[in-house]
Coordinates of C-alpha atoms and ligand atoms in Angstrom, one line a residue:
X1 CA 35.9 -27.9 1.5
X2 CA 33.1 -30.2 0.2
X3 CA 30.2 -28.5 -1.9
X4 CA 27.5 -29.0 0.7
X5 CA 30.4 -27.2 3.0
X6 CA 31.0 -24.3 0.8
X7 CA 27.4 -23.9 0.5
X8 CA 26.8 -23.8 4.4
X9 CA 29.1 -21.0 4.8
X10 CA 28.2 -19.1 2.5
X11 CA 24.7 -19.5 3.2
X12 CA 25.4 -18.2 6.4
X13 CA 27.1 -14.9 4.9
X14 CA 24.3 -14.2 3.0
X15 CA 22.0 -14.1 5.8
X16 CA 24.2 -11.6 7.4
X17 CA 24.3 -9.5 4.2
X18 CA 20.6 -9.6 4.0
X19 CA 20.1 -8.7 7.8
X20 CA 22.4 -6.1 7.7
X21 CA 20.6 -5.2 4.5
X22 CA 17.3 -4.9 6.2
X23 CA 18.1 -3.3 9.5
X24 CA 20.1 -0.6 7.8
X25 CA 17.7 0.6 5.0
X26 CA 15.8 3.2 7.4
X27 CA 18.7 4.7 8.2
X28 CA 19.6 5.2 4.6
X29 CA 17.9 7.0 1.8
X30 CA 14.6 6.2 0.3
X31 CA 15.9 6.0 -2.7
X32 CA 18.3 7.3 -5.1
X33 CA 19.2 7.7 -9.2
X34 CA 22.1 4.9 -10.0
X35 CA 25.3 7.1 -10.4
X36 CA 26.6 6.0 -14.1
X37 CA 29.6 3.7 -13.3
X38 CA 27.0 1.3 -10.8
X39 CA 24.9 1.2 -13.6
X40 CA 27.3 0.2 -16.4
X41 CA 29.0 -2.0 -13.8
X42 CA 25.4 -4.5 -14.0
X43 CA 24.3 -3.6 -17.2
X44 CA 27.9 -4.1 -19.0
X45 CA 28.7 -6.9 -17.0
X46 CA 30.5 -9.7 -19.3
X47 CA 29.0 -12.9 -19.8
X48 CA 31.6 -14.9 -17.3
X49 CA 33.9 -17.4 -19.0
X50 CA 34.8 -19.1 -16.0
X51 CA 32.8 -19.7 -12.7
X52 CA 33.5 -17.8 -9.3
X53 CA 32.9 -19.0 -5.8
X54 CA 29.8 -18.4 -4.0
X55 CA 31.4 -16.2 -1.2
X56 CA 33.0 -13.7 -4.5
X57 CA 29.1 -13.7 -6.0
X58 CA 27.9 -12.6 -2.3
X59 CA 30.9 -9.7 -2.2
X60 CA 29.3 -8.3 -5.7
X61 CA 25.8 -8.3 -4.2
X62 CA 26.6 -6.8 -1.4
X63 CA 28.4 -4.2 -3.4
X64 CA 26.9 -3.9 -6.9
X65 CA 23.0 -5.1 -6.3
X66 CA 21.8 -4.4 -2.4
X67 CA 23.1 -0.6 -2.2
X68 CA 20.6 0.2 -5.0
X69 CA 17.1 -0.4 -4.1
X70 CA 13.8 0.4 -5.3
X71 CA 13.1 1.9 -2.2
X72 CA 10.1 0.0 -1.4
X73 CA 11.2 -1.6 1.9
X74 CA 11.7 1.9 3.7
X75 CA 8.8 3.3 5.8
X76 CA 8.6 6.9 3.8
X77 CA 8.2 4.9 0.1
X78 CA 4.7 5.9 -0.5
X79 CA 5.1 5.1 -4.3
X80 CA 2.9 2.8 -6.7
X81 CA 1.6 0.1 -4.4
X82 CA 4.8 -1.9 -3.7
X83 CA 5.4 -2.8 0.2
X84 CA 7.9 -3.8 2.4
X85 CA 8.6 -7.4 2.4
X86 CA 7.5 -9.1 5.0
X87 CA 10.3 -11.0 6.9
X88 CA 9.0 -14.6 7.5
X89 CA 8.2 -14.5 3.7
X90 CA 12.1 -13.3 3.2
X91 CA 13.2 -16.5 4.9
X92 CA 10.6 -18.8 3.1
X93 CA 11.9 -17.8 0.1
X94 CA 15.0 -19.3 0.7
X95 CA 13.7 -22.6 1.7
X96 CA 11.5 -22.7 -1.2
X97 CA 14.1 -22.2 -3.8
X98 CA 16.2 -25.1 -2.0
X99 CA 12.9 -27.6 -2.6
X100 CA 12.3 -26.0 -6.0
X101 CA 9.6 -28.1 -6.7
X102 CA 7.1 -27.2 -10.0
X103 CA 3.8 -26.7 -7.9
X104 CA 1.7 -27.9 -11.3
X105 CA 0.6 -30.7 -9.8
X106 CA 1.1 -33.9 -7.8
X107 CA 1.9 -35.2 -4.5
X108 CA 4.2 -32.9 -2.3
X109 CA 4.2 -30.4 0.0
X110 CA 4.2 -27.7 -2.2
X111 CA 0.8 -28.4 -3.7
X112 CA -1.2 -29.1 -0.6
X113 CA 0.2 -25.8 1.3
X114 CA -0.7 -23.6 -1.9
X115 CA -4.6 -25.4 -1.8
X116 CA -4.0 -24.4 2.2
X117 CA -3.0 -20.6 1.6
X118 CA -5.3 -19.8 -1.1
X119 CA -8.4 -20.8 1.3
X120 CA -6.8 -19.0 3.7
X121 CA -7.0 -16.1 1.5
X122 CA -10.2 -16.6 0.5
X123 CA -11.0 -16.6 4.5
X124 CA -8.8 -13.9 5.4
X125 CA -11.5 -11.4 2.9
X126 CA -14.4 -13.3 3.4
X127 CA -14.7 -14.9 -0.1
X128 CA -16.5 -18.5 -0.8
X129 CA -14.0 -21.1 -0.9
X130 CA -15.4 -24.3 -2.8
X131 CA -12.3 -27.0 -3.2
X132 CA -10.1 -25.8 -5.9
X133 CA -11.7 -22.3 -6.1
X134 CA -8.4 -20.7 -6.8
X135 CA -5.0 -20.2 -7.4
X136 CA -1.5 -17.9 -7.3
X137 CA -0.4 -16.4 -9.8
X138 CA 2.4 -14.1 -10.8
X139 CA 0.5 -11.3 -10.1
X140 CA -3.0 -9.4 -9.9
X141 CA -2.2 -9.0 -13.9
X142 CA -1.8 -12.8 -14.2
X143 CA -5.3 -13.5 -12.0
X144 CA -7.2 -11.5 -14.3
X145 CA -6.5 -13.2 -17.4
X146 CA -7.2 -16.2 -15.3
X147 CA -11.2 -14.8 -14.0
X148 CA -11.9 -12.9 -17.2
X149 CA -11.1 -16.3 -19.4
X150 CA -13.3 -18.1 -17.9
X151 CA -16.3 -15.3 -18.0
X152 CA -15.2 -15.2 -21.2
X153 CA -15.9 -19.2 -21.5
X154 CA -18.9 -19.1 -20.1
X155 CA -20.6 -16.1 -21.3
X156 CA -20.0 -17.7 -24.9
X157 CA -21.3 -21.0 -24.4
X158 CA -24.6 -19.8 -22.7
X159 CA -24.5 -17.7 -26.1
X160 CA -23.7 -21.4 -28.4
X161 CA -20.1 -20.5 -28.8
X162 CA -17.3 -23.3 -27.1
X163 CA -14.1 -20.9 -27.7
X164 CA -11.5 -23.3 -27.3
X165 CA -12.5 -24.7 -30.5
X166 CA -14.2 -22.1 -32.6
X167 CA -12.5 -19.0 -31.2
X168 CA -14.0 -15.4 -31.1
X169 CA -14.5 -15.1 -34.9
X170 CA -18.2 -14.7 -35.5
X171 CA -19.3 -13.9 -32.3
X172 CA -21.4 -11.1 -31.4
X173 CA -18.9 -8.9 -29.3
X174 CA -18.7 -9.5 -25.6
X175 CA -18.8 -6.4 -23.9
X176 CA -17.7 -5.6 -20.2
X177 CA -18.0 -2.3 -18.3
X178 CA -15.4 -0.8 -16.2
X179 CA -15.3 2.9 -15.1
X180 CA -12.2 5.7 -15.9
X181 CA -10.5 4.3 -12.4
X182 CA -9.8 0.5 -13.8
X183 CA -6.5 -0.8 -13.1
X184 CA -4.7 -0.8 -17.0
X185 CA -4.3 -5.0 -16.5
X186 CA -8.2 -5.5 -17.0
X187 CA -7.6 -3.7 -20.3
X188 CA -4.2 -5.8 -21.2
X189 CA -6.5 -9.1 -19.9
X190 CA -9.4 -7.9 -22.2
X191 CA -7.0 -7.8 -25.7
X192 CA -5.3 -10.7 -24.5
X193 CA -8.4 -12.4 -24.8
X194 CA -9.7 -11.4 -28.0
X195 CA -12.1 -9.1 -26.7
X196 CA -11.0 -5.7 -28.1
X197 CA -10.7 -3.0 -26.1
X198 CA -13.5 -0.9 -27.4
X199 CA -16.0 -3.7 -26.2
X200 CA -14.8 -2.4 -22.8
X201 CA -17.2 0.6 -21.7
X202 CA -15.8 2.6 -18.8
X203 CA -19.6 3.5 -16.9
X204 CA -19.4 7.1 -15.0
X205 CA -18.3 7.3 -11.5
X206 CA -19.6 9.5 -8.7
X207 CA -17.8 12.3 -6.5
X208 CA -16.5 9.2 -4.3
X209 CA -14.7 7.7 -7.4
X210 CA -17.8 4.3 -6.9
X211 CA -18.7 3.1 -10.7
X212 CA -22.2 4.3 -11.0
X213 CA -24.9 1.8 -11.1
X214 CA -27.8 4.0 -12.9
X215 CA -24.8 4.3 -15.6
X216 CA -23.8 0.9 -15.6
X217 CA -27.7 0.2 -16.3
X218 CA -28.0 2.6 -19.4
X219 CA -24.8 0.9 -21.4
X220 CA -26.0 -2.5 -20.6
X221 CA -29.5 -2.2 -22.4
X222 CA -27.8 0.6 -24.9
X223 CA -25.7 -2.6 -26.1
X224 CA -28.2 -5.5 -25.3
X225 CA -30.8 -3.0 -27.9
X226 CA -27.7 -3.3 -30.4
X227 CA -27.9 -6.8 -30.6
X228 CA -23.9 -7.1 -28.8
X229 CA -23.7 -9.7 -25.7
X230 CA -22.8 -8.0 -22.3
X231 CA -21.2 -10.4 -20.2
X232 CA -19.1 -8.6 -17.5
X233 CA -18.6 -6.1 -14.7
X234 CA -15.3 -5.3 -13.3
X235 CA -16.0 -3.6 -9.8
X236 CA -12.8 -2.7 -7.8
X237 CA -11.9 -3.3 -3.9
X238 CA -9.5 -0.3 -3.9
X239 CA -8.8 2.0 -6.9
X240 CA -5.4 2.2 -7.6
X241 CA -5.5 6.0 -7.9
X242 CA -7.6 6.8 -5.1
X243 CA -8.4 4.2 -3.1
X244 CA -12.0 3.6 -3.6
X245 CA -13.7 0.7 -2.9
X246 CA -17.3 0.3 -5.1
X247 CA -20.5 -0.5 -3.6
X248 CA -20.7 -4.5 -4.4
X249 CA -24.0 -4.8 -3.1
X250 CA -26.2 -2.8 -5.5
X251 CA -23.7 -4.1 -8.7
X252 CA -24.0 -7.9 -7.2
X253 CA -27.6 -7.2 -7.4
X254 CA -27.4 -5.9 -11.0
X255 CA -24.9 -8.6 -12.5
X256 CA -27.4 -11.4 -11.3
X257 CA -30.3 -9.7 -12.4
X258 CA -28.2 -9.4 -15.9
X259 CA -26.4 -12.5 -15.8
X260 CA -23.1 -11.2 -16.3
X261 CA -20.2 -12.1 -14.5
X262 CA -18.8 -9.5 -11.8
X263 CA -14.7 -9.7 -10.8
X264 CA -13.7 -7.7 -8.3
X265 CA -9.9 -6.4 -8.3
X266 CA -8.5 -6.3 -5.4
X267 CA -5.2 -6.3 -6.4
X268 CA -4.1 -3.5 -3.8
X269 CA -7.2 -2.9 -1.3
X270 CA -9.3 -6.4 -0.9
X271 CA -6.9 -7.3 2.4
X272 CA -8.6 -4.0 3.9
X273 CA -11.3 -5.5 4.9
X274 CA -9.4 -7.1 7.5
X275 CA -9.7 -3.5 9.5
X276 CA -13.2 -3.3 11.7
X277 CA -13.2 0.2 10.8
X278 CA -13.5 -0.3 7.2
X279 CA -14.5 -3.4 6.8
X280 CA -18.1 -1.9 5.7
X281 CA -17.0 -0.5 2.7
X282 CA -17.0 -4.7 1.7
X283 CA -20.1 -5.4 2.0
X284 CA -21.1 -7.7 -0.8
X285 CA -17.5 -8.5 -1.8
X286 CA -18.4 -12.2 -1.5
X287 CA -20.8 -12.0 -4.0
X288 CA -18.3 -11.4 -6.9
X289 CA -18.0 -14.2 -9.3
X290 CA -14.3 -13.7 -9.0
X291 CA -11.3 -11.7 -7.1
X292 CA -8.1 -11.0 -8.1
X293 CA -6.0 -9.7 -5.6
X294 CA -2.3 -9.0 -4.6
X295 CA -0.8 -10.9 -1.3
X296 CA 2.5 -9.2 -2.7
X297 CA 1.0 -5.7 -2.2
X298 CA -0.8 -5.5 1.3
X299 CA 0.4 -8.4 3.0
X300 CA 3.8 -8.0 2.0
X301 CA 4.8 -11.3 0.8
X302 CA 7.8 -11.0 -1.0
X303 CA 6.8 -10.2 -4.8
X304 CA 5.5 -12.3 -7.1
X305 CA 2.3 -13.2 -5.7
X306 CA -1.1 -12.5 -6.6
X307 CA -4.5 -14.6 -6.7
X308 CA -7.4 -16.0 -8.3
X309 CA -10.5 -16.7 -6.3
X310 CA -13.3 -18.3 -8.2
X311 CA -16.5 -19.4 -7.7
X312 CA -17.4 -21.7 -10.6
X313 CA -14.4 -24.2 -10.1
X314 CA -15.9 -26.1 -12.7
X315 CA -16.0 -23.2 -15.5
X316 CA -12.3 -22.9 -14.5
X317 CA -10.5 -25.8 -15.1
X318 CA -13.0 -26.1 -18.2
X319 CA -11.0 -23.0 -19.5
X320 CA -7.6 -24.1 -18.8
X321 CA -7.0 -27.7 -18.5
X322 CA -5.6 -29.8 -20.9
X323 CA -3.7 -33.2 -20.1
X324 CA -1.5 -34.3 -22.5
X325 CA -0.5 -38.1 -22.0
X326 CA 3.2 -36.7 -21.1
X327 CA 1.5 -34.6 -18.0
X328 CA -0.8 -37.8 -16.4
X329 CA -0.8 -38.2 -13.1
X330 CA -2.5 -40.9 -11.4
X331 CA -1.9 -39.5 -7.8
X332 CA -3.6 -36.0 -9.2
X333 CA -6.9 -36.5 -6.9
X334 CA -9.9 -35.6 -7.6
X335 CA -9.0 -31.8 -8.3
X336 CA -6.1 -32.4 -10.4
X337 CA -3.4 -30.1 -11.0
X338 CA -3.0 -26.1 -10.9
X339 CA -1.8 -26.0 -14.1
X340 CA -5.4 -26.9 -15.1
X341 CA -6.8 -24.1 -13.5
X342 CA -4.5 -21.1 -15.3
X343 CA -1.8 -20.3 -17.6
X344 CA 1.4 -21.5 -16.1
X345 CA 2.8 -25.2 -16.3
X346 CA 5.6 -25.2 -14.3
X347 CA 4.7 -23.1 -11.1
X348 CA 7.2 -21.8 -8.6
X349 CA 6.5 -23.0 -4.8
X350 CA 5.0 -19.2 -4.2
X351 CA 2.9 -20.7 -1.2
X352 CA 5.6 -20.8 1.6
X353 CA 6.4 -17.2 1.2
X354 CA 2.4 -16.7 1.6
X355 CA 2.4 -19.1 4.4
X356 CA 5.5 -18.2 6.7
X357 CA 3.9 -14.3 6.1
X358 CA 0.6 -15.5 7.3
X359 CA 1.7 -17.7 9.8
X360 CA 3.8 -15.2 11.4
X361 CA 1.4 -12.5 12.2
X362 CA -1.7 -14.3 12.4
X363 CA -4.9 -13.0 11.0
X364 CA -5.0 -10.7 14.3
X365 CA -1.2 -9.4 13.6
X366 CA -2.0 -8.4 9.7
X367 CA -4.8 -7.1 10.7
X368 CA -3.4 -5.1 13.6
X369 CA -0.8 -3.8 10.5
X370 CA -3.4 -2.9 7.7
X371 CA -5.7 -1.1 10.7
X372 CA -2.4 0.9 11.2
X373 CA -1.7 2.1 7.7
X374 CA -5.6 3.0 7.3
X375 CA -5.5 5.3 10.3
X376 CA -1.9 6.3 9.2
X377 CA -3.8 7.4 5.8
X378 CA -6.5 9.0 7.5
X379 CA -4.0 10.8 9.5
X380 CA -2.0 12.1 6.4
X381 CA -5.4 13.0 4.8
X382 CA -5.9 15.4 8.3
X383 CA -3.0 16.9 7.6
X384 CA -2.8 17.5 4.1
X385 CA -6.6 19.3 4.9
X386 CA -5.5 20.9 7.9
X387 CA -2.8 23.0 5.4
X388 CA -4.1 25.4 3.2
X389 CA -0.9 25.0 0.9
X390 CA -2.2 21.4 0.1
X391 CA -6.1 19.9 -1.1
X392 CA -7.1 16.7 -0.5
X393 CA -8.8 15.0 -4.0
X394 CA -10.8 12.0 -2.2
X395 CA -11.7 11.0 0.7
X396 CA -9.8 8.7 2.4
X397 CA -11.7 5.0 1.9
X398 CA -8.7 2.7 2.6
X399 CA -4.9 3.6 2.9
X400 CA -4.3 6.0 -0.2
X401 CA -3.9 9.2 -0.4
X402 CA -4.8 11.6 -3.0
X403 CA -3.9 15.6 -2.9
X404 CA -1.8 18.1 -4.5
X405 CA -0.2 21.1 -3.5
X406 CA -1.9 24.3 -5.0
X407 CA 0.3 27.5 -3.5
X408 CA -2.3 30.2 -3.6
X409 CA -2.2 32.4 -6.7
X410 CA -1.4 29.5 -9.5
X411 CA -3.2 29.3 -12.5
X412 CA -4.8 25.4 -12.5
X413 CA -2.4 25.0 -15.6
X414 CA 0.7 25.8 -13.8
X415 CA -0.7 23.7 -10.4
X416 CA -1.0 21.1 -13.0
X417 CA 2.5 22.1 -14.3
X418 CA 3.7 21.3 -10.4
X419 CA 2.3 18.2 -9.0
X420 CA 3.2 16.7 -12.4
X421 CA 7.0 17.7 -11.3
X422 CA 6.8 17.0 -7.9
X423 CA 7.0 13.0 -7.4
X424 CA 10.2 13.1 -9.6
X425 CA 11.3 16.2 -7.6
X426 CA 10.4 14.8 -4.0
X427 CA 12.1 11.3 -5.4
X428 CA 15.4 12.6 -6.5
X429 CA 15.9 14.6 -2.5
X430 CA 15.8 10.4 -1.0
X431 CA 14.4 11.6 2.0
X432 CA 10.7 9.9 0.6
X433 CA 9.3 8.7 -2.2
X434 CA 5.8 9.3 -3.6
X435 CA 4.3 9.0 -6.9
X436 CA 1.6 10.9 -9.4
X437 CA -1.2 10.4 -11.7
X438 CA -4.2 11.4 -13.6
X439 CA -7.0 12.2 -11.4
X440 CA -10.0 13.8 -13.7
X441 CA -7.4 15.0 -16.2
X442 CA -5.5 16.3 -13.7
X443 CA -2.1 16.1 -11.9
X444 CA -2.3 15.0 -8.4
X445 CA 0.0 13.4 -5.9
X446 CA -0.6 9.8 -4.2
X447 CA 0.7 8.6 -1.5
X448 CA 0.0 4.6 -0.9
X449 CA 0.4 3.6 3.0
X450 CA 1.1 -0.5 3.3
X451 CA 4.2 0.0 5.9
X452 CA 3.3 -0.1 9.5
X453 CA 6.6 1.3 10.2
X454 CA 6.2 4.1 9.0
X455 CA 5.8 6.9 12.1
X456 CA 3.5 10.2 11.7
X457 CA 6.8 12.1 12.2
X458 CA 7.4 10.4 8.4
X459 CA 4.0 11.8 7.7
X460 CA 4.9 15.5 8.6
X461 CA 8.6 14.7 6.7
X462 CA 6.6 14.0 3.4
X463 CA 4.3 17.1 3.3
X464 CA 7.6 18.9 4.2
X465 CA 9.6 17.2 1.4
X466 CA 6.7 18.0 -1.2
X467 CA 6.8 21.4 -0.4
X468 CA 10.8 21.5 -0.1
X469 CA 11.0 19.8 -3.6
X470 CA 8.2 22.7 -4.9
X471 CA 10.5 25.2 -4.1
X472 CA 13.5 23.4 -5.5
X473 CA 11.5 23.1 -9.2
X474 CA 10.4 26.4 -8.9
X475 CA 13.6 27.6 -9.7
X476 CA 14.1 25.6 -13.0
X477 CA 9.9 26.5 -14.0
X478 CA 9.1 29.3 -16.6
X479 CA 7.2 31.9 -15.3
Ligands
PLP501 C1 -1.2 -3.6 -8.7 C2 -2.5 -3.6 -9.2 C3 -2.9 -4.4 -10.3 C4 -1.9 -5.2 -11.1 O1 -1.4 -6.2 -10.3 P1 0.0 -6.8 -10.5 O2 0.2 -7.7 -9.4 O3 1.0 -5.6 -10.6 O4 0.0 -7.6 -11.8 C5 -4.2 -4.3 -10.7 N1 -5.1 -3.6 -10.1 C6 -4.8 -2.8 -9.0 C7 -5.9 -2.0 -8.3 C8 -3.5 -2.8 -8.6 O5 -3.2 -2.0 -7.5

């Protein structure tokens, strides 16, 4: 058998092992601790002396690797914000490894579709798209460093300072306000870039978990009086813990009156827009300075995949590019490359995954799918009132869900004591899969809803399953 042979048929397996892989998974637990021999079996594996064939390397995944999943492609994995992957962007994945091109720069398909798909993104929120206003990234981690640098950039050279050359040392601090419901990566982006986490002020929020502008106003001029440089507002298009997507009008309105730059992350919740019923909570969203935002969380493209959207193009590729005579490229156009627009120099050809899940369901199909999660969350949020076993923490603003169970006659140390047990509790049973977090200092449960699979029968099965796993812990709890 020739290579090219060899390779057909086993391409051929694999696409049956994945398939099978796929439609089975509902049928099969959420998810489910590694019993001790799978594990040692990947983590002790031996560095291989000698090379196997393809179709022995398919056997092992199919035995070792595909039986143990995260859980995240199963319509009752509620956890994080981590989605099922989209099936066009399965395939495209495939096809893109096989071209394997470094999407840095140049002439080739590769470069033009990702220029293609990150307008369409742009379009598919409603974000300004000037030429070469953006790029993917790893992740909604990744795009952050990417907007914040070049606020960073920008907000020192209106204040005399060129960073690249001089660095921080010197400066009057930059400071940037976020509120207590910022994702942890604007943080991580913020010491990355020399900033220092204590020139991050987290402003007050209101009961609906929206930064609060009157707040937001009172730190600015507390810090401009102290003679410190205020330079940025991170505003969020759905909080990871509850949802909530801020009022961008008002803080639009602010930032330009202040001059500071505003980023929106929409990491997890910016694609909501794309449901009418919803779609209001944007308002304004457009008039960020930059988005970061996750087509690997909402849209389901197959992970990674995240994205920077820019306004100042310019102040971007200012921040990043440098062309060393080993990287010229006369064919560049006028744009030049992406690797002057971010971190990475060698990309990987993320855009066909982002395409082929695009270009399956059409802006009306993903809409159609984040319209059904929403009312899927809404739904939950009924139920979870409707039982007086449960309480509902927020209200419902896109397609998270935040409660806890509170069995009447708890002390609010011991309902604390619970919901912190429960997602571990609910996780271990594999019949659905939640998560937990801080909400005001206290426990609560989340449930994140990006699956339109997922049926309100798998609704009532995980308000069944919380309250199944409470009685389960009870038995191991201290009185
Ligand atoms: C997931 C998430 C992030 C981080 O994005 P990554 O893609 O994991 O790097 C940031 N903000 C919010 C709101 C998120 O949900």
């Amino acid at each position: 058998m020739t290579a090219a042979d060899d390779f057909r048929s086993a391409a051929h397996t694999a696409a049956d092992l994945v398939a099978d892989h796929l439609a089975e998974l509902p049928a099969r637990p959420v998810w489910q601790p590694m019993d001790d021999a799978a594990r040692r079996t990947l983590l002790d594996a031996p560095l291989p002396a000698a090379g196997r064939p393809l179709a022995e390397l398919l056997a092992a995944v199919g035995r070792d690797v595909l039986p143990y999943p995260m859980g995240n492609g199963h319509p009752r994995f509620f956890g994080w914000v981590n989605s099922a992957p989209a099936p066009a962007g399965v395939l495209a994945t495939l096809a893109a490894a096989a071209m394997n091109p470094s999407s840095a720069g140049g002439d080739h398909a590769d470069v033009h579709l990702e220029r293609a798909v990150v307008r369409w993104i742009a379009e598919l929120v409603g974000f300004p798209h000037p030429a070469g206003g953006g790029l993917l990234t790893s992740g909604t981690s990744m795009a952050t460093i990417v907007c914040l640098a070049a606020a960073r950039n920008r907000a020192a050279r209106a204040a005399g300072w060129d960073v690249r050359e001089d660095g921080l040392a010197g400066m009057p601090p930059l400071v940037g306000y976020v509120t207590g419901e910022t994702h942890s990566c604007v943080r991580k982006a913020a010491e990355l870039l020399g900033l220092g986490s204590r020139h991050l002020r987290t402003v007050a929020t209101g009961p609906d978990g929206h930064l609060d502008l009157a707040d937001l106003r009172a730190a600015i001029a507390r810090d401009r009086a102290a003679g410190l440089l205020p330079f940025l507002v991170v505003a969020s298009a759905g909080t990871v813990g509850t949802g909530a997507v801020d009022a961008f009008d008002p803080i639009a309105d602010l930032c330009a009156e202040e001059r500071l730059w505003l980023h929106v992350d929409g990491a997890y919740g910016a694609f909501g827009v794309l449901d009418p019923v919803i779609a209001h909570r944007y308002a304004g969203l457009g008039r960020a300075d930059s988005l970061a935002l996750d087509p690997h969380k909402w849209l389901g493209v197959p992970v990674d995949c995240g994205c920077a959207l820019v306004r100042d193009t310019a102040e971007l590729r200012a921040t990043f590019s440098l062309v060393p005579s080993y990287l010229r490229d006369e064919a560049a156009g006028e744009l030049g490359w992406f690797s002057e627009y971010g971190t990475e120099q060698t990309r990987p050809f993320r855009a066909l995954k982002v395409w082929a899940t695009i270009a399956h369901r059409g802006r009306d199909g993903l809409a159609a799918d984040i319209a059904r999660t929403t009312a899927l969350a809404r739904r939950l949020g009924e139920l979870v009132t409707a039982d007086p076993e449960f309480e509902l923490l927020a209200e419902v603003q896109t397609s998270i869900v935040a409660f806890r169970l509170r069995p009447a006659g708890l002390t609010e140390g011991a309902v604390d004591a619970l919901n912190r047990d429960l997602p571990a509790a609910v996780q271990r049973r594999g019949r659905a899969f939640l998560t937990g977090a801080l909400l005001h200092g206290h426990e609560m449960l989340r449930a994140c809803l990006l699956n339109p699979a997922t049926t309100e029968a798998d609704l009532a099965l995980l308000l069944a399953e919380v309250k199944a796993a409470a009685r389960e812990t009870a038995g191991e709890r201290p009185h």
